XYZ file of N, CA, C and O in Angstrom:
460
model
N 218.723 -58.037 34.924
C 219.310 -59.019 35.834
C 220.775 -58.636 36.052
O 221.514 -58.434 35.105
N 221.174 -58.551 37.292
C 222.558 -58.158 37.554
C 223.516 -59.349 37.386
O 223.085 -60.495 37.219
N 224.797 -59.064 37.440
C 225.812 -60.090 37.195
C 225.745 -61.225 38.202
O 225.916 -62.394 37.849
N 225.492 -60.900 39.450
C 225.437 -61.914 40.495
C 224.328 -62.932 40.222
O 224.534 -64.139 40.313
N 223.168 -62.447 39.844
C 222.046 -63.337 39.552
C 222.306 -64.170 38.298
O 221.933 -65.342 38.231
N 222.969 -63.575 37.306
C 223.313 -64.317 36.090
C 224.276 -65.454 36.406
O 224.111 -66.581 35.929
N 225.293 -65.158 37.224
C 226.250 -66.207 37.612
C 225.563 -67.311 38.411
O 225.853 -68.494 38.233
N 224.662 -66.917 39.287
C 223.941 -67.887 40.105
C 223.059 -68.790 39.228
O 223.017 -70.007 39.423
N 222.380 -68.215 38.239
C 221.541 -68.998 37.329
C 222.393 -69.947 36.487
O 222.030 -71.108 36.282
N 223.544 -69.459 36.015
C 224.435 -70.308 35.228
C 224.981 -71.460 36.069
O 225.049 -72.602 35.606
N 225.328 -71.177 37.309
C 225.833 -72.224 38.206
C 224.755 -73.285 38.430
O 225.046 -74.483 38.418
N 223.514 -72.864 38.595
C 222.394 -73.796 38.794
C 222.203 -74.679 37.561
O 222.004 -75.879 37.677
N 222.265 -74.086 36.362
C 222.135 -74.872 35.125
C 223.266 -75.880 34.993
O 223.060 -77.025 34.612
N 224.488 -75.456 35.331
C 225.627 -76.381 35.278
C 225.419 -77.553 36.241
O 225.714 -78.694 35.915
N 224.917 -77.277 37.435
C 224.643 -78.336 38.413
C 223.582 -79.298 37.881
O 223.697 -80.511 38.064
N 222.560 -78.765 37.218
C 221.519 -79.618 36.671
C 222.059 -80.502 35.549
O 221.732 -81.689 35.481
N 222.915 -79.949 34.693
C 223.516 -80.732 33.610
C 224.398 -81.836 34.191
O 224.341 -82.991 33.754
N 225.196 -81.489 35.196
C 226.045 -82.493 35.852
C 225.187 -83.554 36.542
O 225.538 -84.737 36.544
N 224.051 -83.150 37.088
C 223.133 -84.103 37.711
C 222.564 -85.083 36.694
O 222.449 -86.286 36.967
N 222.218 -84.586 35.497
C 221.712 -85.457 34.434
C 222.790 -86.447 33.996
O 222.519 -87.637 33.809
N 224.020 -85.966 33.846
C 225.126 -86.854 33.478
C 225.364 -87.899 34.562
O 225.570 -89.077 34.270
N 225.291 -87.493 35.820
C 225.473 -88.427 36.927
C 224.399 -89.514 36.919
O 224.694 -90.686 37.143
N 223.152 -89.142 36.631
C 222.081 -90.142 36.551
C 222.337 -91.129 35.414
O 222.098 -92.329 35.559
N 222.858 -90.632 34.287
C 223.203 -91.527 33.179
C 224.299 -92.510 33.590
O 224.243 -93.691 33.254
N 225.277 -92.002 34.320
C 226.352 -92.883 34.792
C 225.830 -93.907 35.796
O 226.300 -95.047 35.831
N 224.848 -93.524 36.604
C 224.258 -94.468 37.548
C 223.489 -95.559 36.818
O 223.508 -96.715 37.225
N 222.805 -95.198 35.738
C 222.063 -96.193 34.952
C 223.025 -97.087 34.200
O 222.907 -98.309 34.205
N 224.009 -96.489 33.558
C 224.881 -97.189 32.635
C 226.101 -97.804 33.306
O 226.532 -98.877 32.918
N 226.661 -97.130 34.271
C 227.948 -97.547 34.799
C 229.037 -97.058 33.858
O 228.786 -96.303 32.924
N 230.249 -97.488 34.077
C 231.366 -97.049 33.240
C 231.869 -98.133 32.292
O 232.808 -97.919 31.551
N 231.227 -99.281 32.310
C 231.659 -100.385 31.455
C 231.000 -100.284 30.081
O 230.076 -99.520 29.882
N 231.484 -101.080 29.132
C 230.824 -101.186 27.835
C 229.469 -101.834 28.076
O 229.358 -102.764 28.867
N 228.456 -101.349 27.389
C 227.110 -101.852 27.665
C 226.417 -102.432 26.444
O 225.212 -102.376 26.333
N 227.167 -102.973 25.526
C 226.536 -103.635 24.390
C 225.843 -104.899 24.894
O 226.367 -105.597 25.764
N 224.680 -105.171 24.393
C 223.860 -106.282 24.889
C 224.601 -107.616 24.861
O 224.447 -108.441 25.760
N 225.435 -107.836 23.857
C 226.170 -109.104 23.784
C 227.163 -109.248 24.938
O 227.543 -110.351 25.305
N 227.596 -108.124 25.543
C 228.552 -108.168 26.653
C 227.864 -108.207 28.021
O 228.306 -108.910 28.920
N 226.793 -107.425 28.178
C 226.190 -107.268 29.506
C 224.787 -107.837 29.618
O 224.158 -107.699 30.660
N 224.268 -108.430 28.568
C 222.912 -108.972 28.636
C 221.885 -107.850 28.624
O 221.974 -106.934 27.821
N 220.961 -107.895 29.555
C 219.859 -106.934 29.575
C 220.106 -105.741 30.488
O 219.173 -105.085 30.921
N 221.347 -105.448 30.813
C 221.671 -104.290 31.648
C 221.313 -103.020 30.888
O 221.654 -102.878 29.717
N 220.603 -102.055 31.508
C 220.232 -100.821 30.812
C 221.448 -100.024 30.339
O 222.500 -100.061 30.968
N 221.255 -99.313 29.226
C 222.319 -98.499 28.652
C 221.811 -97.079 28.461
O 220.716 -96.883 27.942
N 222.601 -96.087 28.871
C 222.215 -94.682 28.740
C 223.250 -93.933 27.906
O 224.444 -94.161 28.033
N 222.762 -93.036 27.051
C 223.611 -92.158 26.244
C 223.318 -90.726 26.655
O 222.151 -90.331 26.746
N 224.351 -89.943 26.878
C 224.210 -88.533 27.232
C 224.760 -87.706 26.085
O 225.876 -87.947 25.624
N 223.990 -86.731 25.604
C 224.408 -85.893 24.480
C 224.347 -84.429 24.894
O 223.357 -83.991 25.477
N 225.393 -83.691 24.581
C 225.418 -82.256 24.838
C 225.581 -81.544 23.506
O 226.491 -81.853 22.745
N 224.697 -80.608 23.215
C 224.770 -79.870 21.968
C 225.003 -78.405 22.297
O 224.080 -77.685 22.687
N 226.233 -77.959 22.186
C 226.587 -76.589 22.520
C 226.038 -75.574 21.539
O 225.689 -74.462 21.902
N 225.913 -75.938 20.276
C 225.413 -75.019 19.258
C 223.946 -74.665 19.508
O 223.544 -73.512 19.434
N 223.140 -75.656 19.848
C 221.703 -75.434 20.056
C 221.352 -75.271 21.529
O 220.191 -75.148 21.867
N 222.347 -75.273 22.402
C 222.146 -75.156 23.853
C 221.160 -76.206 24.342
O 220.155 -75.894 24.970
N 221.459 -77.452 24.037
C 220.566 -78.527 24.424
C 221.288 -79.709 25.043
O 222.487 -79.900 24.862
N 220.524 -80.482 25.793
C 221.004 -81.716 26.411
C 220.014 -82.811 26.035
O 218.804 -82.590 26.050
N 220.544 -83.971 25.679
C 219.686 -85.093 25.339
C 220.165 -86.361 26.030
O 221.351 -86.542 26.273
N 219.215 -87.212 26.370
C 219.525 -88.493 26.991
C 218.706 -89.561 26.284
O 217.518 -89.363 26.015
N 219.352 -90.670 25.956
C 218.639 -91.840 25.432
C 218.920 -92.999 26.367
O 220.066 -93.243 26.734
N 217.877 -93.717 26.727
C 218.017 -94.862 27.628
C 217.407 -96.087 26.960
O 216.250 -96.063 26.543
N 218.201 -97.125 26.857
C 217.744 -98.414 26.347
C 217.584 -99.326 27.557
O 218.576 -99.707 28.193
N 216.367 -99.667 27.903
C 216.072 -100.409 29.135
C 216.715 -101.787 29.177
O 217.061 -102.281 30.236
N 216.837 -102.442 28.038
C 217.340 -103.819 28.023
C 218.661 -103.944 27.284
O 218.951 -104.945 26.660
N 219.471 -102.908 27.341
C 220.784 -102.929 26.709
C 220.732 -102.384 25.296
O 219.681 -102.305 24.672
N 221.884 -101.972 24.799
C 221.973 -101.392 23.468
C 222.411 -102.442 22.478
O 223.281 -103.272 22.751
N 221.791 -102.405 21.301
C 222.191 -103.274 20.211
C 221.927 -102.533 18.909
O 220.938 -101.793 18.802
N 222.786 -102.720 17.934
C 222.638 -102.011 16.652
C 221.277 -102.268 16.031
O 220.807 -103.401 16.014
N 220.671 -101.202 15.538
C 219.431 -101.272 14.775
C 218.249 -101.855 15.548
O 217.330 -102.390 14.965
N 218.277 -101.792 16.857
C 217.169 -102.319 17.660
C 216.570 -101.177 18.478
O 217.106 -100.795 19.506
N 215.483 -100.601 18.019
C 214.737 -99.587 18.756
C 215.509 -98.305 19.013
O 216.705 -98.211 18.781
N 214.786 -97.289 19.482
C 215.424 -96.017 19.801
C 215.467 -95.756 21.297
O 216.058 -94.799 21.740
N 214.820 -96.583 22.079
C 214.834 -96.386 23.522
C 214.035 -95.165 23.931
O 213.287 -94.585 23.152
N 214.180 -94.755 25.162
C 213.511 -93.571 25.692
C 214.393 -92.368 25.376
O 215.581 -92.380 25.658
N 213.821 -91.314 24.823
C 214.604 -90.129 24.459
C 214.068 -88.923 25.218
O 212.884 -88.629 25.155
N 214.955 -88.243 25.935
C 214.609 -87.043 26.679
C 215.465 -85.895 26.168
O 216.683 -86.027 26.054
N 214.828 -84.770 25.871
C 215.544 -83.610 25.351
C 215.188 -82.374 26.171
O 214.060 -82.247 26.652
N 216.148 -81.466 26.298
C 215.907 -80.241 27.043
C 216.834 -79.144 26.542
O 217.969 -79.413 26.152
N 216.350 -77.926 26.574
C 217.194 -76.767 26.288
C 217.847 -76.319 27.584
O 217.211 -76.281 28.636
N 219.097 -75.953 27.515
C 219.842 -75.524 28.697
C 219.337 -74.175 29.194
O 219.338 -73.896 30.380
N 218.867 -73.353 28.280
C 218.439 -72.012 28.643
C 217.123 -71.991 29.417
O 216.754 -70.969 29.972
N 216.429 -73.111 29.477
C 215.159 -73.184 30.205
C 215.320 -74.131 31.385
O 215.277 -75.349 31.236
N 215.506 -73.565 32.563
C 215.777 -74.397 33.737
C 214.577 -75.266 34.105
O 214.749 -76.350 34.649
N 213.343 -74.816 33.807
C 212.180 -75.638 34.110
C 212.165 -76.892 33.238
O 211.845 -77.978 33.704
N 212.549 -76.766 31.956
C 212.658 -77.926 31.064
C 213.735 -78.874 31.560
O 213.549 -80.091 31.569
N 214.851 -78.327 31.960
C 215.969 -79.136 32.445
C 215.580 -79.878 33.717
O 215.867 -81.069 33.865
N 214.888 -79.205 34.618
C 214.424 -79.847 35.847
C 213.423 -80.954 35.573
O 213.457 -82.017 36.203
N 212.536 -80.732 34.602
C 211.553 -81.756 34.232
C 212.250 -82.980 33.634
O 211.891 -84.118 33.928
N 213.259 -82.726 32.783
C 213.997 -83.832 32.186
C 214.702 -84.654 33.269
O 214.719 -85.876 33.218
N 215.267 -83.990 34.266
C 215.949 -84.698 35.354
C 214.948 -85.543 36.141
O 215.234 -86.681 36.505
N 213.755 -85.010 36.376
C 212.716 -85.781 37.058
C 212.328 -87.026 36.275
O 212.187 -88.118 36.837
N 212.176 -86.887 34.952
C 211.856 -88.034 34.103
C 212.996 -89.040 34.097
O 212.776 -90.258 34.104
N 214.221 -88.543 34.109
C 215.389 -89.418 34.118
C 215.484 -90.193 35.429
O 215.817 -91.382 35.435
N 215.151 -89.541 36.546
C 215.132 -90.241 37.836
C 214.094 -91.350 37.828
O 214.342 -92.458 38.317
N 212.919 -91.078 37.256
C 211.875 -92.098 37.159
C 212.324 -93.247 36.274
O 212.122 -94.416 36.607
N 212.962 -92.925 35.146
C 213.489 -93.967 34.263
C 214.535 -94.813 34.974
O 214.565 -96.028 34.818
N 215.372 -94.163 35.765
C 216.401 -94.888 36.523
C 215.747 -95.880 37.480
O 216.168 -97.029 37.580
N 214.689 -95.435 38.170
C 213.987 -96.339 39.091
C 213.389 -97.532 38.361
O 213.508 -98.664 38.819
N 212.752 -97.285 37.214
C 212.131 -98.390 36.483
C 213.181 -99.314 35.877
O 212.979 -100.519 35.835
N 214.308 -98.746 35.424
C 215.378 -99.589 34.874
C 215.988 -100.451 35.956
O 216.278 -101.622 35.740
N 216.185 -99.886 37.136
C 216.740 -100.645 38.253
C 215.788 -101.757 38.658
O 216.201 -102.890 38.872
N 214.500 -101.452 38.715
C 213.505 -102.464 39.084
C 213.441 -103.561 38.037
O 213.339 -104.742 38.366
N 213.534 -103.197 36.752
C 213.497 -104.191 35.682
C 214.729 -105.081 35.717
O 214.650 -106.278 35.465
N 215.883 -104.505 36.036
C 217.118 -105.288 36.095
C 217.058 -106.284 37.248
O 217.457 -107.432 37.104
N 216.525 -105.860 38.385
C 216.416 -106.742 39.542
C 215.393 -107.841 39.294
O 215.614 -108.996 39.602
N 214.255 -107.483 38.669
C 213.190 -108.449 38.427
C 213.527 -109.394 37.284
O 212.968 -110.475 37.190
N 214.432 -108.986 36.420
C 214.790 -109.814 35.284
C 214.175 -109.261 34.013
O 213.258 -108.447 34.054
N 214.640 -109.720 32.864
C 214.167 -109.191 31.602
C 212.723 -109.597 31.323
O 212.289 -110.684 31.691
N 211.987 -108.728 30.642
C 210.609 -109.025 30.305
C 210.508 -109.849 29.034
O 209.478 -110.424 28.752
N 211.554 -109.877 28.256
C 211.481 -110.560 26.974
C 212.001 -112.005 27.048
O 212.254 -112.619 26.038
N 212.170 -112.550 28.227
C 212.591 -113.928 28.373
C 211.383 -114.825 28.201
O 210.298 -114.537 28.704
N 211.547 -115.905 27.503
C 210.463 -116.848 27.304
C 210.730 -118.092 28.137
O 211.825 -118.625 28.152
N 209.728 -118.547 28.846
C 209.863 -119.776 29.614
C 209.392 -120.928 28.726
O 208.230 -120.981 28.323
N 210.282 -121.835 28.434
C 209.916 -122.979 27.618
C 209.721 -124.168 28.524
O 210.551 -124.444 29.403
N 208.630 -124.886 28.346
C 208.377 -126.035 29.215
C 209.359 -127.162 28.915
O 209.783 -127.344 27.782
N 209.730 -127.874 29.932
C 210.610 -129.028 29.762
C 209.786 -130.216 29.302
O 208.719 -130.497 29.829
N 210.255 -130.902 28.295
C 209.532 -132.069 27.775
C 210.093 -133.344 28.290
O 211.164 -133.553 28.628
């Protein structure tokens, strides 16, 4: 592989990583997202591991709270663009479902009858 193709592949991987981070920001926003502050607003965590050449995303559909579930976890190696592309596709789907859940309201709300 010549230098031009290597640079082009690296640029594509960087764009995909930035795209994954952008999707996390779209899910999470830039505010603090602890459940006690934002209610059931989804929370996303983006992790970059330079040593293992990996990217990870965790999404908590109904907000983050200590010691409550692990949420959805997506992992990908940076060196495999097909894995990275698949992770981005899954993240887009998660974003759609989180947005729909936020608009529809939380699933864990209980309706108590009035006496």
